[in-house]
């Protein structure tokens, strides 16, 4: 390399002249080219970030794990993702399952609130899936949209129909059993309640029926006729939320009013009739095996004794 300033010769790779310290024009030109090339590469990469990206993965995340907020985390919506995760029921269901073995349960009000917030999160999740399917869902962190497809729209519609049907069935079930009834939300508590009911309430009801039979027999012996509850001095002292007692005149009826462990409105009838001056009892009970398992005491109690009128 010949220095343009002093005319002396030096190596081409030297940054400047060894004699007069003039900069090497050739070396500086190469440095500028490398810098411009690097700047162009960064600009191209930055521009590429704004281009639409394929939305297949994030779409499936919104459909399968939408209530966990996974697709929100993927698209840079961390806060929204945490809200989905908490109020969509995923975290709540985890803690319900984790604490149940220790017999630690959330209050019914918490179950009630979480039931409706999970429905709201499901609606928002399907709105997100719809946006992805139509290419209108943006990655807020990098600024690009996810590309959609027609098949995504079809999947979203089918998912909405299925979810709506499931939610409707669930809503009806909760409405029948009571939205503020803990049994509506916690399966473990349902089973515990059924066991408790079969041991306590059914035994209590059986005792009531035995008392009624005794009162009716005593009334028949003295009056030679059948009487209603008030006439025979029978008072229904039960305070059961599961069973309802009916005065049949010539007998007593017991109807199951809940829906767990036995069909709703299952009825046991204990009736009597006078035949040749004798009082004969009959029992009509549901043949549902679940009812037999849940309330065996009501099946063991089968009065068929005869009470003879003594005049």
Tab-separated table of N, CA and C in Angstrom, residues 38-52 141-144:
chain	number	residue	atom	x	y	z
A	38	UNK	N	-23.580	-5.404	8.577
A	38	UNK	CA	-24.142	-5.798	9.867
A	38	UNK	C	-25.427	-5.031	10.166
A	39	UNK	N	-25.414	-3.735	9.864
A	39	UNK	CA	-26.592	-2.894	10.094
A	39	UNK	C	-27.752	-3.344	9.221
A	40	UNK	N	-27.450	-3.712	7.991
A	40	UNK	CA	-28.482	-4.180	7.068
A	40	UNK	C	-29.095	-5.491	7.561
A	41	UNK	N	-28.227	-6.375	8.107
A	41	UNK	CA	-28.695	-7.665	8.606
A	41	UNK	C	-29.651	-7.484	9.778
A	42	UNK	N	-29.297	-6.573	10.719
A	42	UNK	CA	-30.163	-6.315	11.866
A	42	UNK	C	-31.490	-5.713	11.443
A	43	UNK	N	-31.427	-4.809	10.449
A	43	UNK	CA	-32.653	-4.182	9.943
A	43	UNK	C	-33.555	-5.211	9.291
A	44	UNK	N	-32.933	-6.127	8.524
A	44	UNK	CA	-33.710	-7.162	7.840
A	44	UNK	C	-34.369	-8.094	8.852
A	45	UNK	N	-33.596	-8.421	9.926
A	45	UNK	CA	-34.146	-9.292	10.957
A	45	UNK	C	-35.293	-8.619	11.685
A	46	UNK	N	-35.129	-7.300	11.937
A	46	UNK	CA	-36.179	-6.546	12.604
A	46	UNK	C	-37.438	-6.483	11.759
A	47	UNK	N	-37.239	-6.279	10.459
A	47	UNK	CA	-38.390	-6.224	9.562
A	47	UNK	C	-39.061	-7.583	9.466
A	48	UNK	N	-38.242	-8.665	9.564
A	48	UNK	CA	-38.790	-10.006	9.451
A	48	UNK	C	-39.677	-10.346	10.645
A	49	UNK	N	-39.397	-9.726	11.818
A	49	UNK	CA	-40.198	-9.972	13.009
A	49	UNK	C	-41.645	-9.536	12.817
A	50	UNK	N	-41.904	-8.603	11.975
A	50	UNK	CA	-43.253	-8.104	11.763
A	50	UNK	C	-44.066	-8.937	10.795
A	51	UNK	N	-43.443	-9.925	10.171
A	51	UNK	CA	-44.161	-10.755	9.210
A	51	UNK	C	-45.045	-11.762	9.929
A	52	UNK	N	-46.204	-12.120	9.366
A	52	UNK	CA	-47.105	-13.101	9.982
A	52	UNK	C	-46.406	-14.441	10.201
A	141	UNK	N	-45.692	-9.020	22.018
A	141	UNK	CA	-44.278	-8.825	22.350
A	141	UNK	C	-43.441	-8.540	21.113
A	142	UNK	N	-43.748	-9.235	19.998
A	142	UNK	CA	-42.951	-9.085	18.777
A	142	UNK	C	-43.699	-8.376	17.655
A	143	UNK	N	-44.985	-8.169	17.832
A	143	UNK	CA	-45.732	-7.357	16.891
A	143	UNK	C	-46.198	-8.018	15.618
A	144	UNK	N	-46.155	-9.336	15.523
A	144	UNK	CA	-46.628	-9.999	14.303
A	144	UNK	C	-47.954	-10.709	14.561
